Coordinates of N, CA and C in Angstrom, one line a residue:
X444 N 0.8 -1.3 -0.2 CA 0.0 0.0 -0.4 C 0.9 1.0 0.1
X445 N 0.7 2.2 -0.5 CA 1.0 3.3 -0.9 C 1.0 4.7 0.0
X446 N 1.3 5.4 0.7 CA 0.8 6.7 1.4 C 1.5 7.7 1.0
X447 N 0.8 8.7 1.3 CA 1.0 9.9 1.0 C 2.5 10.7 1.2
X448 N 2.9 11.4 0.7 CA 4.1 11.7 2.0 C 4.4 12.8 2.3
X449 N 3.1 13.7 1.7 CA 3.1 15.4 2.2 C 2.6 15.2 3.9
X450 N 3.5 14.5 4.8 CA 3.2 14.6 6.4 C 4.6 14.6 6.9
X451 N 4.5 15.8 7.9 CA 5.9 15.2 8.5 C 5.8 14.7 9.5
X452 N 6.7 14.1 9.9 CA 7.1 13.0 11.3 C 6.3 13.7 12.3
X453 N 6.7 14.9 12.7 CA 6.4 15.7 14.0 C 4.4 15.2 13.9
X454 N 3.8 15.7 12.6 CA 2.4 15.7 12.3 C 2.1 14.0 12.8
X455 N 2.5 13.4 12.1 CA 1.8 12.2 12.3 C 2.5 11.1 14.2
X456 N 3.7 11.7 14.0 CA 3.4 11.4 15.5 C 2.5 12.0 16.3
X457 N 2.2 13.2 16.4 CA 1.4 13.9 17.3 C -0.1 13.5 16.9
X458 N -0.7 12.9 15.9 CA -1.6 12.6 15.6 C -1.9 11.0 15.9
X459 N -0.7 10.7 16.2 CA -1.0 9.2 16.7 C -0.8 9.1 17.7
X460 N -0.2 9.8 18.8 CA -0.3 10.2 20.2 C -1.8 10.6 20.9
X461 N -2.4 11.5 19.8 CA -3.6 12.0 20.3 C -4.6 10.9 20.2
X462 N -4.4 9.9 18.9 CA -5.2 9.2 19.1 C -5.1 7.7 20.1
X463 N -4.0 7.6 20.3 CA -3.6 6.8 21.3 C -4.2 6.9 22.7
X464 N -3.9 8.1 23.0 CA -4.5 8.9 24.2 C -5.8 8.8 25.0
X465 N -6.7 9.0 23.4 CA -8.0 9.2 23.3 C -8.7 7.8 23.5
X466 N -8.1 6.4 22.8 CA -8.2 5.3 22.7 C -8.0 4.7 24.1
X467 N -7.0 5.3 24.6 CA -6.7 4.5 26.3 C -7.9 4.8 27.4
X468 N -8.2 6.4 26.9 CA -9.5 6.9 27.9 C -10.6 6.2 27.7
X469 N -10.8 5.9 26.2 CA -12.2 5.5 26.3 C -12.7 4.0 26.1
X470 N -11.2 3.7 26.2 CA -11.2 1.9 26.2 C -9.9 1.5 27.1
X471 N -10.4 1.9 28.5 CA -9.5 1.7 29.4 C -9.1 -0.2 29.7
X472 N -9.7 -0.7 29.6 CA -10.2 -2.3 29.9 C -9.4 -3.3 28.4
X473 N -9.2 -2.9 27.6 CA -8.7 -3.1 26.0 C -6.8 -2.8 26.1
X474 N -6.1 -4.0 25.6 CA -4.9 -3.9 26.4 C -4.1 -2.8 25.6
X475 N -3.0 -2.4 25.7 CA -2.5 -0.9 25.2 C -2.3 -1.5 23.8
X476 N -1.4 -2.7 23.6 CA -1.2 -2.9 22.1 C -2.3 -3.0 21.1
X477 N -3.5 -3.3 21.7 CA -4.4 -3.1 20.2 C -4.7 -1.9 20.2
X478 N -4.7 -0.6 21.3 CA -4.8 0.9 21.1 C -3.9 1.1 20.0
X479 N -2.6 0.3 20.2 CA -1.8 0.8 19.2 C -1.9 0.5 17.3
X480 N -2.5 -0.7 17.7 CA -2.8 -1.2 16.5 C -4.2 -0.7 15.9
X481 N -4.8 -0.3 16.5 CA -5.7 0.7 15.9 C -5.4 1.8 15.6
X482 N -4.6 2.9 16.4 CA -4.1 3.9 16.0 C -3.0 4.0 14.7
X483 N -2.4 2.8 14.5 CA -1.6 2.7 13.3 C -2.4 2.7 12.0
X484 N -3.6 1.9 12.5 CA -4.9 2.0 11.2 C -5.1 3.2 11.2
X485 N -6.1 3.9 12.0 CA -6.4 5.2 12.0 C -5.6 6.1 11.4
X486 N -4.0 6.4 11.7 CA -2.9 7.2 10.8 C -3.0 6.6 9.3
X487 N -2.7 5.3 9.3 CA -2.7 4.8 7.5 C -3.9 5.4 6.7
X488 N -5.3 5.1 7.0 CA -5.9 5.1 6.7 C -6.5 6.9 5.8
X489 N -6.0 7.7 7.1 CA -6.4 9.1 7.1 C -5.3 9.4 6.3
X490 N -3.9 9.3 6.2 CA -3.0 9.8 5.1 C -3.2 9.3 3.7
X491 N -4.2 8.3 3.4 CA -4.5 7.7 2.2 C -5.7 8.6 1.8
X492 N -6.9 8.5 2.7 CA -7.6 10.0 2.6 C -7.4 11.3 2.3
X493 N -7.0 11.6 2.9 CA -6.7 13.4 3.2 C -5.5 13.4 2.2
X494 N -4.7 12.6 1.5 CA -3.1 12.9 0.9 C -2.2 13.9 1.6
X495 N -2.8 14.6 2.4 CA -1.6 16.0 3.2 C -2.1 16.3 4.1
X496 N -0.9 17.0 5.0 CA -1.0 17.9 6.2 C -2.3 19.3 5.8
X497 N -1.9 19.5 4.9 CA -2.3 20.5 4.3 C -4.1 20.5 4.3
X498 N -4.1 19.4 3.5 CA -5.7 18.6 3.2 C -6.7 18.6 4.4
X499 N -6.0 17.9 5.5 CA -6.4 17.8 7.1 C -6.8 18.9 7.4
X500 N -5.9 20.1 7.1 CA -6.0 21.4 8.5 C -7.2 22.2 7.3
X501 N -7.4 21.9 6.1 CA -8.2 22.6 5.2 C -9.9 22.0 5.1
X502 N -9.9 20.7 6.0 CA -10.9 19.8 5.8 C -12.2 20.7 6.9
X503 N -12.6 21.5 6.9 CA -13.2 21.8 8.3 C -14.8 21.9 8.2
X504 N -15.1 21.0 6.8 CA -16.9 20.9 6.6 C -17.2 19.4 7.3
X505 N -16.9 18.5 7.4 CA -16.8 17.0 8.0 C -15.9 16.3 8.4
X506 N -14.5 16.7 8.9 CA -13.9 16.1 9.2 C -13.8 15.3 10.6
X507 N -14.9 15.9 11.5 CA -15.0 14.7 12.4 C -15.9 13.7 12.3
X508 N -17.0 13.4 10.9 CA -17.2 12.6 10.2 C -16.6 12.0 9.7
X509 N -15.7 12.4 8.9 CA -14.5 11.2 8.0 C -13.7 10.8 9.3
X510 N -13.3 11.0 10.0 CA -12.5 10.8 11.1 C -13.1 9.6 11.8
X511 N -14.5 9.8 12.1 CA -15.3 8.8 12.6 C -15.5 7.7 11.7
X512 N -15.6 7.7 10.6 CA -15.7 6.6 9.8 C -14.7 6.0 9.7
X513 N -13.4 6.6 9.7 CA -12.2 5.6 9.6 C -12.2 4.9 10.7
X514 N -12.4 5.4 11.8 CA -12.5 4.5 12.8 C -13.5 3.4 13.0
X515 N -14.2 3.8 12.8 CA -15.2 2.7 12.1 C -14.8 1.2 11.3
X516 N -13.9 1.9 10.4 CA -13.2 1.0 9.4 C -12.4 0.2 10.3
X517 N -11.5 0.8 10.9 CA -10.5 0.0 12.0 C -10.8 -1.0 13.0
X518 N -12.2 -0.1 13.4 CA -12.4 -0.8 14.8 C -13.2 -2.6 13.7
X519 N -13.9 -2.3 12.8 CA -14.0 -3.5 11.9 C -13.3 -4.6 11.7
X520 N -12.2 -3.9 10.9 CA -10.7 -4.6 10.9 C -10.4 -5.6 11.6
X521 N -9.9 -4.6 12.8 CA -9.7 -5.4 14.2 C -10.2 -6.5 14.7
X522 N -11.7 -6.2 14.4 CA -12.5 -7.2 15.1 C -12.7 -8.4 14.2
X523 N -12.1 -8.5 12.7 CA -12.2 -9.4 12.0 C -10.6 -10.1 12.2
X524 N -10.0 -9.1 12.5 CA -8.5 -10.2 13.0 C -8.3 -10.6 14.0
X525 N -9.3 -10.4 15.1 CA -9.3 -11.0 16.6 C -10.4 -11.7 16.4
X526 N -11.2 -12.3 15.4 CA -12.5 -13.3 14.9 C -11.7 -14.5 15.4
X527 N -12.4 -15.5 16.0 CA -11.8 -16.8 16.4 C -12.2 -17.5 14.9
X528 N -11.0 -18.5 14.6 CA -11.3 -18.9 13.5 C -12.4 -20.2 13.2
X529 N -12.6 -20.7 14.7 CA -13.3 -21.9 14.8 C -15.1 -21.5 15.0
X530 N -15.5 -20.1 14.9 CA -16.4 -19.8 14.9 C -17.7 -20.1 14.5

C-alpha cells in the first residue's frame, strides 16, 4: 500500500499520540497493544484519504465525520482479525 509523503514526522507522531491517548481513555479495559494497532490503522487510512497535512487542516466541513468513519473501519478490521477461526 502506498501512502502520501506530504506528512511531517512531527504531524504523524502528534496525531498518533492523540489517537492513542483518546483510545486509552475510551477503552481502558482494552490492552495497550490493541490501541497501538488501532491508531496505526487510523494514521494509515487518514493518510490515504487526506493525502497531505494541508488537506487535513483545510477539511473543516465534516472532518469529524470522516475520522469517525475511519475509526469505524479500523474497529471493524480489528474485530475481523481477532475473530476466532472456529466460530
